[in-house]
Every structure is written in C-alpha cells, then in structure tokens.
Tab-separated table of C-alpha atoms and ligand atoms in Angstrom:
chain	number	residue	atom	x	y	z
U	15	MET	CA	12.421	24.437	14.574
U	16	GLU	CA	8.348	23.556	13.664
U	17	PRO	CA	7.935	23.367	10.702
U	18	LYS	CA	6.641	25.323	8.210
U	19	THR	CA	2.925	24.928	6.769
U	20	PRO	CA	4.153	25.797	3.230
U	21	ALA	CA	1.317	28.903	1.287
U	22	THR	CA	-0.843	28.197	-0.778
U	23	SER	CA	-0.449	30.535	-3.168
U	24	LYS	CA	1.918	28.285	-6.450
U	25	PRO	CA	5.296	29.624	-6.406
U	26	GLU	CA	7.905	29.956	-8.920
U	27	TYR	CA	8.247	26.214	-9.379
U	28	ASP	CA	11.715	25.726	-10.192
U	29	LEU	CA	13.086	21.750	-10.003
U	30	SER	CA	16.912	22.643	-12.123
U	31	ARG	CA	18.469	21.108	-9.186
U	32	SER	CA	16.509	17.324	-9.354
U	33	HIS	CA	16.461	17.935	-13.081
U	34	GLU	CA	20.461	17.354	-12.757
U	35	ALA	CA	20.008	15.318	-10.452
U	36	PHE	CA	17.262	13.098	-12.887
U	37	LEU	CA	19.451	13.381	-15.647
U	38	ARG	CA	22.361	11.433	-13.718
U	39	ALA	CA	20.406	8.747	-12.553
U	40	CYS	CA	19.052	8.219	-15.678
U	41	LYS	CA	22.456	8.101	-16.525
U	42	VAL	CA	22.883	4.420	-14.492
U	43	ILE	CA	19.559	3.555	-12.764
U	44	PRO	CA	16.794	2.842	-15.306
U	45	GLY	CA	14.690	5.649	-15.054
U	46	GLY	CA	16.585	7.298	-12.829
U	47	VAL	CA	14.577	5.267	-10.064
U	48	ASN	CA	14.932	2.378	-8.071
U	49	SER	CA	10.606	1.639	-8.598
U	50	PRO	CA	8.993	3.004	-11.331
U	51	ALA	CA	6.422	4.975	-10.223
U	52	ARG	CA	9.099	7.117	-8.693
U	53	ALA	CA	10.011	8.512	-11.937
U	54	PHE	CA	5.966	10.293	-12.658
U	55	GLY	CA	5.529	8.022	-15.453
U	56	ALA	CA	1.975	8.537	-14.940
U	57	VAL	CA	1.461	12.156	-14.904
U	58	GLY	CA	4.633	12.659	-16.647
U	59	GLY	CA	7.507	14.776	-15.604
U	60	GLU	CA	10.136	14.379	-13.977
U	61	PRO	CA	10.496	13.337	-10.135
U	62	PRO	CA	11.841	16.237	-7.424
U	63	PHE	CA	14.418	14.418	-5.835
U	64	MET	CA	14.146	14.702	-1.537
U	65	ALA	CA	16.911	15.703	0.698
U	66	ARG	CA	15.425	15.083	4.189
U	67	ALA	CA	11.598	14.233	5.477
U	68	GLU	CA	10.678	15.384	8.947
U	69	GLY	CA	6.528	15.078	10.928
U	70	ALA	CA	4.773	15.407	7.817
U	71	TYR	CA	6.312	17.247	5.813
U	72	LEU	CA	8.856	16.334	2.518
U	73	TYR	CA	12.036	18.373	2.189
U	74	ASP	CA	13.519	18.004	-2.006
U	75	ILE	CA	17.151	19.168	-2.423
U	76	ASP	CA	15.370	22.674	-3.868
U	77	GLY	CA	14.565	23.534	-1.015
U	78	HIS	CA	10.686	22.784	-1.459
U	79	GLN	CA	8.687	21.569	1.743
U	80	TYR	CA	5.970	19.755	1.124
U	81	ILE	CA	2.620	18.157	3.291
U	82	ASP	CA	3.756	14.216	2.083
U	83	TYR	CA	0.810	11.868	1.492
U	84	ILE	CA	2.453	9.033	0.202
U	85	GLY	CA	4.570	7.865	3.478
U	86	SER	CA	7.288	6.817	2.082
U	87	TRP	CA	3.855	4.177	0.203
U	88	GLY	CA	2.532	3.490	3.971
U	89	PRO	CA	4.667	2.611	6.690
U	90	MET	CA	5.492	6.285	7.849
U	91	ILE	CA	1.753	6.128	10.096
U	92	PHE	CA	3.793	8.168	11.822
U	93	GLY	CA	5.257	10.899	10.337
U	94	HIS	CA	8.896	11.090	8.547
U	95	ALA	CA	12.000	10.247	11.239
U	96	HIS	CA	9.697	9.664	14.513
U	97	PRO	CA	11.789	10.580	17.922
U	98	THR	CA	10.884	6.801	19.048
U	99	VAL	CA	11.718	5.166	15.275
U	100	ARG	CA	15.228	7.050	15.342
U	101	HIS	CA	16.285	6.402	18.878
U	102	ALA	CA	15.472	2.893	18.653
U	103	VAL	CA	17.425	2.529	14.912
U	104	VAL	CA	20.115	4.062	16.872
U	105	GLU	CA	20.194	2.034	19.348
U	106	ALA	CA	20.352	-0.599	17.435
U	107	LEU	CA	22.963	0.162	15.251
U	108	ASP	CA	24.917	0.557	17.946
U	109	HIS	CA	25.228	-3.145	18.422
U	110	GLY	CA	25.883	-3.900	15.221
U	111	SER	CA	24.115	-4.150	11.866
U	112	SER	CA	23.759	-8.102	11.188
U	113	PHE	CA	23.987	-10.942	12.620
U	114	GLY	CA	22.881	-13.803	10.602
U	115	ALA	CA	21.587	-15.990	13.593
U	116	PRO	CA	19.030	-15.053	15.720
U	117	THR	CA	17.821	-12.229	18.716
U	118	THR	CA	15.551	-11.800	21.110
U	119	ARG	CA	13.529	-8.300	18.673
U	120	GLU	CA	12.778	-11.252	16.452
U	121	VAL	CA	10.986	-13.038	19.069
U	122	ASP	CA	8.890	-9.603	20.281
U	123	ILE	CA	8.421	-8.408	17.039
U	124	ALA	CA	6.808	-11.509	16.575
U	125	GLU	CA	4.757	-11.879	19.614
U	126	ALA	CA	3.913	-7.851	19.352
U	127	VAL	CA	2.294	-10.049	15.411
U	128	VAL	CA	0.507	-12.268	17.202
U	129	ALA	CA	-0.942	-10.566	19.540
U	130	ALA	CA	-2.395	-7.886	17.244
U	131	VAL	CA	-2.855	-9.836	14.133
U	132	PRO	CA	-6.364	-11.857	15.223
U	133	SER	CA	-5.481	-14.703	12.624
U	134	ILE	CA	-1.601	-15.131	13.035
U	135	GLU	CA	-0.679	-17.182	15.470
U	136	LYS	CA	2.762	-17.725	13.731
U	137	VAL	CA	4.478	-15.649	11.369
U	138	ARG	CA	7.950	-16.156	9.078
U	139	PHE	CA	10.148	-12.218	8.862
U	140	VAL	CA	11.028	-11.474	5.095
U	141	SER	CA	12.672	-7.951	3.645
U	142	SER	CA	10.139	-6.998	1.823
U	143	GLY	CA	6.195	-7.288	0.868
U	144	THR	CA	6.625	-9.148	-2.797
U	145	GLU	CA	8.652	-11.914	-0.701
U	146	ALA	CA	6.364	-12.029	1.734
U	147	THR	CA	3.125	-13.019	-0.688
U	148	MET	CA	5.629	-14.911	-2.864
U	149	SER	CA	6.089	-17.315	0.348
U	150	ALA	CA	2.436	-17.221	1.436
U	151	ILE	CA	1.372	-18.753	-1.769
U	152	ARG	CA	4.010	-21.187	-2.043
U	153	VAL	CA	3.357	-22.521	1.630
U	154	ALA	CA	-0.516	-22.356	0.470
U	155	ARG	CA	0.142	-24.775	-2.458
U	156	GLY	CA	1.968	-26.350	-0.159
U	157	VAL	CA	-0.244	-26.837	2.541
U	158	THR	CA	-3.047	-27.417	0.186
U	159	GLY	CA	-0.849	-29.596	-2.173
U	160	ARG	CA	-3.092	-27.277	-4.751
U	161	ASN	CA	-1.284	-25.089	-7.661
U	162	LYS	CA	-3.488	-22.133	-8.634
U	163	ILE	CA	-3.992	-19.344	-7.610
U	164	VAL	CA	-7.027	-16.197	-7.540
U	165	LYS	CA	-5.993	-13.054	-7.540
U	166	MET	CA	-7.946	-9.857	-8.398
U	167	THR	CA	-7.644	-8.285	-11.801
U	168	GLY	CA	-5.782	-4.071	-10.103
U	169	HIS	CA	-5.086	-5.651	-6.897
U	170	TYR	CA	-0.871	-5.792	-6.304
U	171	HIS	CA	1.180	-7.997	-4.378
U	172	GLY	CA	5.015	-6.919	-5.149
U	173	HIS	CA	6.139	-8.040	-8.733
U	174	VAL	CA	6.269	-11.993	-7.890
U	175	ASP	CA	6.365	-13.689	-11.345
U	176	SER	CA	2.795	-15.677	-10.675
U	177	LEU	CA	1.085	-12.248	-10.052
U	178	LEU	CA	2.389	-10.112	-12.947
U	179	VAL	CA	-0.692	-11.321	-14.674
U	180	GLN	CA	-3.129	-8.436	-17.265
U	181	ALA	CA	-6.685	-10.153	-17.959
U	182	GLY	CA	-7.638	-10.602	-20.980
U	183	SER	CA	-11.834	-10.396	-22.502
U	184	ALA	CA	-13.273	-12.869	-20.783
U	185	ALA	CA	-15.130	-11.534	-17.646
U	186	THR	CA	-12.828	-14.414	-15.418
U	187	THR	CA	-9.857	-15.212	-17.248
U	188	LEU	CA	-6.589	-16.665	-17.781
U	189	GLY	CA	-4.901	-13.296	-18.140
U	190	PHE	CA	-1.907	-12.476	-19.908
U	191	PRO	CA	1.965	-11.930	-18.697
U	192	ASN	CA	2.376	-8.082	-17.976
U	193	SER	CA	5.874	-8.181	-17.786
U	194	PRO	CA	7.977	-9.542	-20.175
U	195	GLY	CA	9.981	-11.980	-18.705
U	196	VAL	CA	7.739	-13.388	-16.646
U	197	THR	CA	7.272	-17.167	-19.218
U	198	PRO	CA	3.445	-18.448	-19.915
U	199	GLY	CA	4.407	-21.091	-17.185
U	200	ALA	CA	4.940	-18.832	-14.369
U	201	ILE	CA	1.613	-17.572	-14.753
U	202	GLU	CA	-0.436	-21.042	-16.161
U	203	ASP	CA	-1.911	-21.737	-12.129
U	204	THR	CA	-3.137	-17.593	-11.526
U	205	ILE	CA	-6.966	-17.245	-13.038
U	206	LEU	CA	-8.240	-13.796	-12.895
U	207	CYS	CA	-11.273	-12.479	-11.380
U	208	PRO	CA	-12.804	-8.478	-11.386
U	209	PHE	CA	-12.737	-7.465	-7.588
U	210	ASN	CA	-15.618	-7.631	-5.553
U	211	ASP	CA	-17.605	-10.013	-7.445
U	212	VAL	CA	-18.067	-13.136	-5.420
U	213	SER	CA	-20.009	-14.674	-8.492
U	214	ALA	CA	-16.424	-14.464	-10.491
U	215	VAL	CA	-14.570	-16.205	-8.339
U	216	ALA	CA	-17.445	-19.501	-7.632
U	217	ALA	CA	-17.422	-19.865	-10.742
U	218	ALA	CA	-13.543	-20.303	-11.445
U	219	PHE	CA	-13.485	-22.012	-8.138
U	220	GLU	CA	-15.913	-24.391	-10.546
U	221	ARG	CA	-14.334	-24.727	-14.011
U	222	PHE	CA	-10.834	-25.243	-11.734
U	223	PRO	CA	-12.498	-28.343	-9.232
U	224	GLU	CA	-10.036	-29.503	-6.111
U	225	GLN	CA	-7.549	-27.271	-8.248
U	226	VAL	CA	-7.742	-24.212	-6.630
U	227	ALA	CA	-4.320	-23.653	-3.982
U	228	ALA	CA	-5.421	-20.091	-2.443
U	229	VAL	CA	-8.114	-16.674	-3.699
U	230	ILE	CA	-5.310	-13.893	-2.578
U	231	LEU	CA	-6.336	-10.396	-2.325
U	232	GLU	CA	-5.944	-7.240	-0.723
U	233	PRO	CA	-8.984	-6.929	2.170
U	234	VAL	CA	-9.294	-3.121	1.134
U	235	ALA	CA	-8.116	-2.127	-2.163
U	236	GLY	CA	-4.685	0.121	-2.431
U	237	ASN	CA	-3.013	-0.293	-5.641
U	238	MET	CA	-5.934	1.074	-7.785
U	239	GLY	CA	-6.755	3.473	-6.024
U	240	LEU	CA	-8.468	2.913	-2.814
U	241	VAL	CA	-11.072	0.555	-3.788
U	242	PRO	CA	-13.182	-0.567	-0.840
U	243	PRO	CA	-15.103	-3.627	-0.473
U	244	ARG	CA	-18.571	-4.604	-0.663
U	245	PRO	CA	-20.189	-4.794	2.305
U	246	GLY	CA	-20.381	-8.713	2.092
U	247	TYR	CA	-17.966	-9.483	-0.058
U	248	LEU	CA	-15.343	-10.460	1.918
U	249	GLU	CA	-18.018	-12.970	4.308
U	250	GLN	CA	-19.236	-14.568	0.899
U	251	ILE	CA	-15.410	-15.442	-0.021
U	252	ARG	CA	-14.237	-16.476	2.868
U	253	GLU	CA	-17.211	-18.142	3.213
U	254	LEU	CA	-16.709	-20.058	-0.564
U	255	THR	CA	-12.960	-20.307	-0.149
U	256	ARG	CA	-13.629	-22.235	2.869
U	257	LYS	CA	-16.762	-25.324	1.831
U	258	HIS	CA	-13.897	-25.213	-0.912
U	259	GLY	CA	-10.824	-26.187	1.089
U	260	VAL	CA	-9.240	-22.960	-1.098
U	261	MET	CA	-7.130	-20.610	1.088
U	262	LEU	CA	-7.889	-16.851	1.783
U	263	VAL	CA	-4.751	-14.611	1.443
U	264	PHE	CA	-4.951	-11.702	2.954
U	265	ASP	CA	-2.572	-9.482	1.265
U	266	GLU	CA	-2.467	-6.620	4.441
U	267	VAL	CA	1.322	-4.706	3.473
U	268	MET	CA	-1.073	-2.299	2.941
U	269	THR	CA	-3.558	-2.462	4.836
U	270	GLY	CA	-1.968	-3.803	7.853
U	271	PHE	CA	-1.219	-1.939	10.863
U	272	ARG	CA	-2.938	0.702	9.048
U	273	LEU	CA	-6.938	0.309	8.417
U	274	ALA	CA	-7.051	-1.353	12.654
U	275	PHE	CA	-3.744	-2.244	14.960
U	276	GLY	CA	-5.068	-5.929	13.391
U	277	GLY	CA	-5.575	-4.508	10.495
U	278	ALA	CA	-8.161	-4.682	7.613
U	279	GLN	CA	-8.551	-8.604	9.335
U	280	GLU	CA	-9.805	-6.757	12.984
U	281	ARG	CA	-11.433	-4.108	11.190
U	282	PHE	CA	-13.887	-6.377	9.053
U	283	ALA	CA	-14.175	-9.552	11.636
U	284	ILE	CA	-13.012	-12.249	8.533
U	285	ASP	CA	-10.588	-15.100	9.854
U	286	PRO	CA	-8.047	-15.908	7.246
U	287	ASP	CA	-5.804	-18.563	6.530
U	288	MET	CA	-2.879	-16.658	6.004
U	289	THR	CA	-2.026	-13.046	5.842
U	290	ALA	CA	0.912	-10.924	4.482
U	291	LEU	CA	2.215	-8.218	5.982
U	292	GLY	CA	4.657	-5.064	5.183
U	293	LYS	CA	4.859	-1.665	5.329
U	294	ILE	CA	4.515	-0.619	8.541
U	295	ILE	CA	4.870	-3.292	10.228
U	296	GLY	CA	9.305	-1.762	9.337
U	297	GLY	CA	8.791	1.092	10.157
U	298	GLY	CA	10.597	2.537	7.633
U	299	LEU	CA	12.822	0.076	7.155
U	300	PRO	CA	12.962	-2.732	4.841
U	301	ALA	CA	10.965	-5.535	6.565
U	302	ALA	CA	7.608	-7.537	5.677
U	303	ALA	CA	6.267	-11.183	7.033
U	304	TYR	CA	3.586	-13.326	6.621
U	305	GLY	CA	1.608	-15.489	8.849
U	306	ALA	CA	-0.895	-17.861	9.787
U	307	LYS	CA	-2.248	-20.241	12.310
U	308	SER	CA	0.645	-22.674	13.432
U	309	ALA	CA	-0.797	-25.474	11.962
U	310	VAL	CA	0.171	-24.149	8.537
U	311	MET	CA	3.030	-21.788	9.398
U	312	ASP	CA	4.951	-25.506	10.927
U	313	PHE	CA	4.696	-26.474	6.917
U	314	VAL	CA	7.685	-24.140	6.424
U	315	SER	CA	11.299	-25.066	6.886
U	316	PRO	CA	13.536	-25.424	9.361
U	317	ALA	CA	9.600	-26.736	11.351
U	318	GLY	CA	8.340	-27.632	8.253
U	319	PRO	CA	9.442	-28.764	4.505
U	320	ILE	CA	8.616	-25.337	2.881
U	321	TYR	CA	11.748	-24.097	1.536
U	322	GLN	CA	12.350	-19.955	2.684
U	323	ALA	CA	14.844	-18.648	3.754
U	324	GLY	CA	17.017	-14.631	3.842
U	325	THR	CA	20.033	-13.361	4.285
U	326	LEU	CA	18.264	-10.419	6.169
U	327	SER	CA	15.252	-11.238	7.402
U	328	GLY	CA	14.837	-10.159	10.735
U	329	ASN	CA	17.189	-7.615	10.622
U	330	PRO	CA	18.141	-5.494	14.226
U	331	LEU	CA	17.789	-2.122	12.555
U	332	ALA	CA	14.060	-2.952	10.851
U	333	MET	CA	12.150	-5.175	13.901
U	334	ALA	CA	13.979	-2.027	15.770
U	335	ALA	CA	12.071	-0.230	13.807
U	336	GLY	CA	8.955	-2.343	13.394
U	337	LEU	CA	9.205	-2.769	16.751
U	338	ALA	CA	9.118	0.876	18.185
U	339	THR	CA	6.312	1.695	15.639
U	340	VAL	CA	3.547	-1.230	16.927
U	341	GLY	CA	4.564	-0.333	20.107
U	342	MET	CA	3.404	3.275	19.892
U	343	LEU	CA	0.421	1.746	17.781
U	344	ARG	CA	-0.392	-0.503	20.719
U	345	GLU	CA	0.628	2.020	23.252
U	346	SER	CA	-1.226	5.627	22.071
U	347	PRO	CA	-3.477	3.783	19.382
U	348	PRO	CA	-3.717	7.113	16.891
U	349	TYR	CA	-6.733	5.415	14.800
U	350	GLU	CA	-9.403	7.725	15.942
U	351	ARG	CA	-7.609	9.861	15.479
U	352	LEU	CA	-6.500	9.631	11.659
U	353	GLU	CA	-10.508	8.826	10.665
U	354	ALA	CA	-10.750	12.089	11.694
U	355	ILE	CA	-8.740	14.253	9.934
U	356	SER	CA	-8.762	11.374	7.333
U	357	ALA	CA	-12.846	12.494	7.381
U	358	ARG	CA	-12.134	15.688	6.452
U	359	LEU	CA	-9.962	15.505	4.334
U	360	GLU	CA	-12.675	13.559	2.041
U	361	ASP	CA	-14.606	15.815	2.883
U	362	GLY	CA	-12.497	19.528	2.003
U	363	LEU	CA	-11.450	17.612	-1.494
U	364	ARG	CA	-15.040	16.154	-1.757
U	365	ARG	CA	-16.221	19.602	-1.943
U	366	ALA	CA	-13.237	21.629	-3.923
U	367	ALA	CA	-13.958	18.885	-6.969
U	368	SER	CA	-18.669	19.762	-6.155
U	369	ASP	CA	-17.391	23.629	-6.462
U	370	ALA	CA	-14.862	23.074	-9.726
U	371	LYS	CA	-18.187	21.138	-11.104
U	372	VAL	CA	-15.094	18.394	-12.408
U	373	PRO	CA	-16.801	14.289	-12.054
U	374	HIS	CA	-15.775	13.030	-8.607
U	375	VAL	CA	-15.938	10.592	-6.542
U	376	VAL	CA	-13.335	9.981	-3.201
U	377	GLN	CA	-13.061	7.120	-1.265
U	378	ARG	CA	-11.961	6.315	1.770
U	379	VAL	CA	-11.339	3.615	4.186
U	380	GLY	CA	-9.327	4.786	7.830
U	381	SER	CA	-6.679	7.378	5.828
U	382	MET	CA	-6.283	6.149	3.178
U	383	LEU	CA	-7.478	7.924	0.483
U	384	THR	CA	-8.043	8.359	-3.497
U	385	LEU	CA	-10.255	11.813	-5.279
U	386	PHE	CA	-11.063	9.326	-8.577
U	387	PHE	CA	-11.909	11.456	-11.872
U	388	ASN	CA	-14.666	9.429	-12.538
U	389	GLN	CA	-18.341	9.879	-11.494
U	390	GLY	CA	-18.071	6.627	-8.725
U	391	PRO	CA	-18.589	4.952	-7.297
U	392	VAL	CA	-14.817	2.935	-8.131
U	393	HIS	CA	-15.783	-1.851	-7.229
U	394	ASP	CA	-13.115	-3.070	-9.827
U	395	TYR	CA	-10.629	-1.728	-12.107
U	396	GLU	CA	-12.783	-1.497	-14.868
U	397	ASP	CA	-14.513	1.247	-12.382
U	398	ALA	CA	-11.045	2.857	-11.747
U	399	LYS	CA	-9.932	2.865	-14.958
U	400	ARG	CA	-13.138	5.023	-16.719
U	401	SER	CA	-10.960	8.307	-14.628
U	402	ASP	CA	-9.512	11.027	-16.612
U	403	THR	CA	-6.542	10.312	-15.678
U	404	ALA	CA	-5.563	13.644	-17.411
U	405	LEU	CA	-7.131	15.580	-15.473
U	406	PHE	CA	-5.470	13.855	-12.331
U	407	GLY	CA	-1.798	14.625	-13.922
U	408	ARG	CA	-2.668	18.059	-14.423
U	409	PHE	CA	-4.458	18.802	-10.635
U	410	PHE	CA	-1.296	16.285	-9.087
U	411	TRP	CA	1.310	19.078	-10.700
U	412	GLU	CA	-0.759	21.744	-9.801
U	413	MET	CA	-0.867	20.473	-5.893
U	414	LEU	CA	2.441	20.025	-6.240
U	415	ALA	CA	3.608	23.381	-6.736
U	416	ARG	CA	0.944	23.901	-3.937
U	417	GLY	CA	3.090	22.149	-1.198
U	418	VAL	CA	1.293	19.196	-1.485
U	419	TYR	CA	2.618	16.022	-2.616
U	420	LEU	CA	-0.004	12.940	-3.357
U	421	PRO	CA	0.333	9.886	-4.669
U	422	CYS	CA	1.370	10.191	-8.682
U	423	SER	CA	-0.901	8.376	-9.898
U	424	GLN	CA	-4.759	7.922	-10.220
U	425	PHE	CA	-4.690	4.316	-9.351
U	426	GLU	CA	-3.061	4.661	-5.788
U	427	ALA	CA	-4.134	5.548	-2.549
U	428	ALA	CA	-2.995	8.977	-0.122
U	429	PHE	CA	-1.873	8.191	2.975
U	430	VAL	CA	-2.711	10.548	6.022
U	431	SER	CA	-0.322	9.843	9.389
U	432	ALA	CA	-0.855	10.821	12.670
U	433	ALA	CA	1.295	13.668	12.005
U	434	HIS	CA	-0.133	15.659	10.021
U	435	THR	CA	-2.006	18.454	11.300
U	436	ASP	CA	-6.301	19.321	10.989
U	437	ALA	CA	-4.323	22.657	9.658
U	438	ASP	CA	-1.999	20.714	7.217
U	439	ILE	CA	-5.134	19.146	6.131
U	440	ASP	CA	-6.850	22.768	5.247
U	441	HIS	CA	-4.100	23.517	3.939
U	442	THR	CA	-4.317	20.480	1.405
U	443	VAL	CA	-7.890	21.388	0.847
U	444	ASP	CA	-7.136	24.883	-0.111
U	445	ALA	CA	-4.240	24.520	-2.483
U	446	ALA	CA	-6.422	22.244	-4.404
U	447	ARG	CA	-9.639	24.577	-4.741
U	448	ASP	CA	-6.807	26.581	-6.190
U	449	ALA	CA	-5.204	23.961	-8.450
U	450	LEU	CA	-9.278	22.755	-9.867
U	451	ARG	CA	-9.511	26.813	-9.986
U	452	ALA	CA	-6.265	27.120	-12.416
U	453	ILE	CA	-7.721	23.908	-14.834
U	454	VAL	CA	-11.240	23.877	-14.933
U	455	GLY	CA	-11.521	28.156	-15.549
N	293	PLP	C1	3.970	-2.901	-1.822
N	293	PLP	C2	2.708	-3.813	-1.615
N	293	PLP	C3	3.198	-4.903	-1.807
N	293	PLP	C4	5.389	-5.175	-2.315
N	293	PLP	O1	5.050	-4.608	-1.026
N	293	PLP	P1	7.194	-4.358	-1.213
N	293	PLP	O2	7.536	-4.205	0.152
N	293	PLP	O3	6.701	-3.171	-2.072
N	293	PLP	O4	7.002	-5.161	-2.235
N	293	PLP	C5	2.947	-5.891	-1.971
N	293	PLP	N1	1.073	-6.036	-1.763
N	293	PLP	C6	0.663	-4.657	-1.199
N	293	PLP	C7	-1.103	-4.683	-1.309
N	293	PLP	C8	1.386	-3.838	-1.733
N	293	PLP	O5	1.064	-2.188	-1.543
C-alpha cells in the first residue's frame, strides 16, 4: 500500500499512548530516552514513541503519520526500511551476526570508502561517530607528538570528554567542561574558536606554538543548525594548518556521503588530513569510521603503536547495511534530486516565513537545512544563539500536529531524503504556512 501524505488540517493531536510509554521509560531510563535530544527538552513536552518507519514517513504508537525530516539524525538518506538495505541485512543475519574475526564485507566497504572519499587511503571501522572522532584525535596527537586540539564553538563531535567544552568569555578561549564528570584535565588541551573565523585559529597557533596537534571541525556545521562555511574559510584553514604542521580533521559524520558522494571535502575540494565518518556509512545500523592517508593510518594498531579496538567494530550487519547504502549512492546517485527537492523546501519555508512576517533566515547546503527564527545570516554559534527558540518550540509542535516531524531543536539541521516526494515538500510548506498563521495570527 502506498503511504498516504497526512492531511494538512490540524487533527485532534492525542499522544496518550506515547505519554504512557514515556512514563514507563522515565522509571527505568534517565529522562526516558537513550540520547538526550529525543526527549524534546529544547521544545518542551513529551516525545511521540515510534512504532515503525517507511520511506519518508514515521508512524507513532498513537496512530499518527509524520513526514520525517530527521532521518534518524542523518543516516537515512534513502528513507526508512529501504528494500535493498533490508535484504542486505537479512542476508547477513542469516550467516551470523558477529564473529570477532575478519570478514570480506569489511574489505568491500573499506574499498568503497577509499574509492569514494578523496582524502582517505585507509580506513578503520568503529561503532559510533563518538568513537570515530575520539580515535581520530588520538591518532592526530600520536602522529604529531603534540597535545592541543582546536575545536569550533557550537560544533558537535559526539560525547568525547576532551570535546565537551563550552566557551568562556574571550573569543579564543580554553573554555570550561560543559558536563559534570568531564575533568578540567580532560579539556585543558582543548582550545575553542568561533567557526568561520580564520584569525581566531591563527591566534591559537601563535599562542601555543608547535603545540597544536589538530583542528577538528564540521566542514558544514549541522549541530548548531545548518551553518555553511564562509567562502574561502575552509581553504584558508587548510593552508594555515598545513603551514603550522597541524592536522586538519574533518568531522564528516553528518556530511559524509550526504553533501556529495565524497562528502563535504569533495563538494568544497579540500584535502583534510583525517576524516571521521558515521551515520550514512552504517545505513541505519551502528557503524562509523575514521580514515586518512596510509602514512597516517599505519600508525594505528596493529600496523602501528596507536591503540584503538572494538568488539563489534566492522559488525557484519552494520557493514551490510552500510555497503548496500553506499552501493546505491554510487550506482544511482540521488544528489541532484536531493538538491532540487531541498531547494524547493528552502524556497517554500522562506516564503511561508516571509508572508508570516517573522524574522527568519533559511540556510541550506544540499539536503541539510535550518529555518532559523533570526534575521541572519548565521555564521557562528553566537549568531545562532540569537534565534527565537520560544517561537521555534511553538512552530515545532504546530508542525508535529500537522504531520511534519522536524528536528526538535532550533540548533539541529533538517535532513531531506531521496524518499521525499514533491508532494511531501509541498505538504510541509503548506503546514508551515498554517502553523505560522496559527502562531502569529
Ligand atoms: C552525530 C555526530 C557525531 C556523533 O556520532 P554518534 O554516532 O552519535 O556518536 C559526531 N560528529 C558529528 C558531526 C555528528 O553529527
């Protein structure tokens, strides 16, 4: 049966089953969820619990259907339960789900990654994006023999201790732990800089000469809402890091295989020293990876002395899902269509917000976008923070009640998938118009 596009009119929006599930969950899981964003803290209220997903749609246990713009926060570039991915996983499962011994599938997907991502000659698979960035940083430190890391404020690289840092007052600062349990020692080698500001990074290199091992960044930031690099920024950072012998680490956990087959580095023609991948590479199962030139990766154990390991790394089911997804991306690239429908969504949201006369800017790169309730442009975290998050919260709930599942925070990017149709996009824009009308009157 073809999934129906949900009706635009706001239905009686009853989440009583989800409410019961959430009460149960809160008794046995902290905050009721296994990852904090899912609890809707940024928009208030309780989350619908999902029963299933197919194509561009999510279905909750209360019987609602949603057009999904989170795509599991990035992985589902072909939409949910794609038959090719499903078949690959079922086939793998029939042969056993984990061996703790090498398999040819790991070689297949490693070859596929090396062929796809320009700067990667060798790649190591892990199980989460957090592990990928944590390991990339260890390698950068091990290879350079330096300790310090430059990180951009508002960029997210998973819950790695040394990267859970928040800004202090100065523009370039050593920052503070942004979670209890992260020791001052764990972050004392982390330097924070604003995104899109080359001079801040140059100043950090001057302040700590020959001490910086790596600059890690999201080449297109997706974790403070969608914030593109300014023209020339990535090129200048590349030049500056090279000049100072600092490794440039692209965290492409979100952008890899999404902004182009070879990720942001292909799209912007930049050659980073190391790359972290995740999300799409696992095709909806837990997999991530980090890679670099052979000369760097050969430092990794057992080829070299830098230790990194994982019981479920290269897990057969995850590799099967990832390989099926990467194979489809290669054989029938969805990028042109993603660009077109995402542009349609961008344009529609912009017109809806303009007509409602709310301060806004829609920022988009490829199939990642954010409607900021903020005059814009948003170049860094300080800009993003000036958004009207209360308005966003109301907008989010009005959209949810109209069958559109947006990321539940102003500071997250929405993802369009190849399963979204023009009708889905148009429905979303109509819902946005309606929602804003309901809010601003
Ligand atoms: C999601 C994300 C991570 C963390 O990946 P997990 O699999 O959640 O650990 C790291 N970096 C970026 C850019 C991400 O978007």
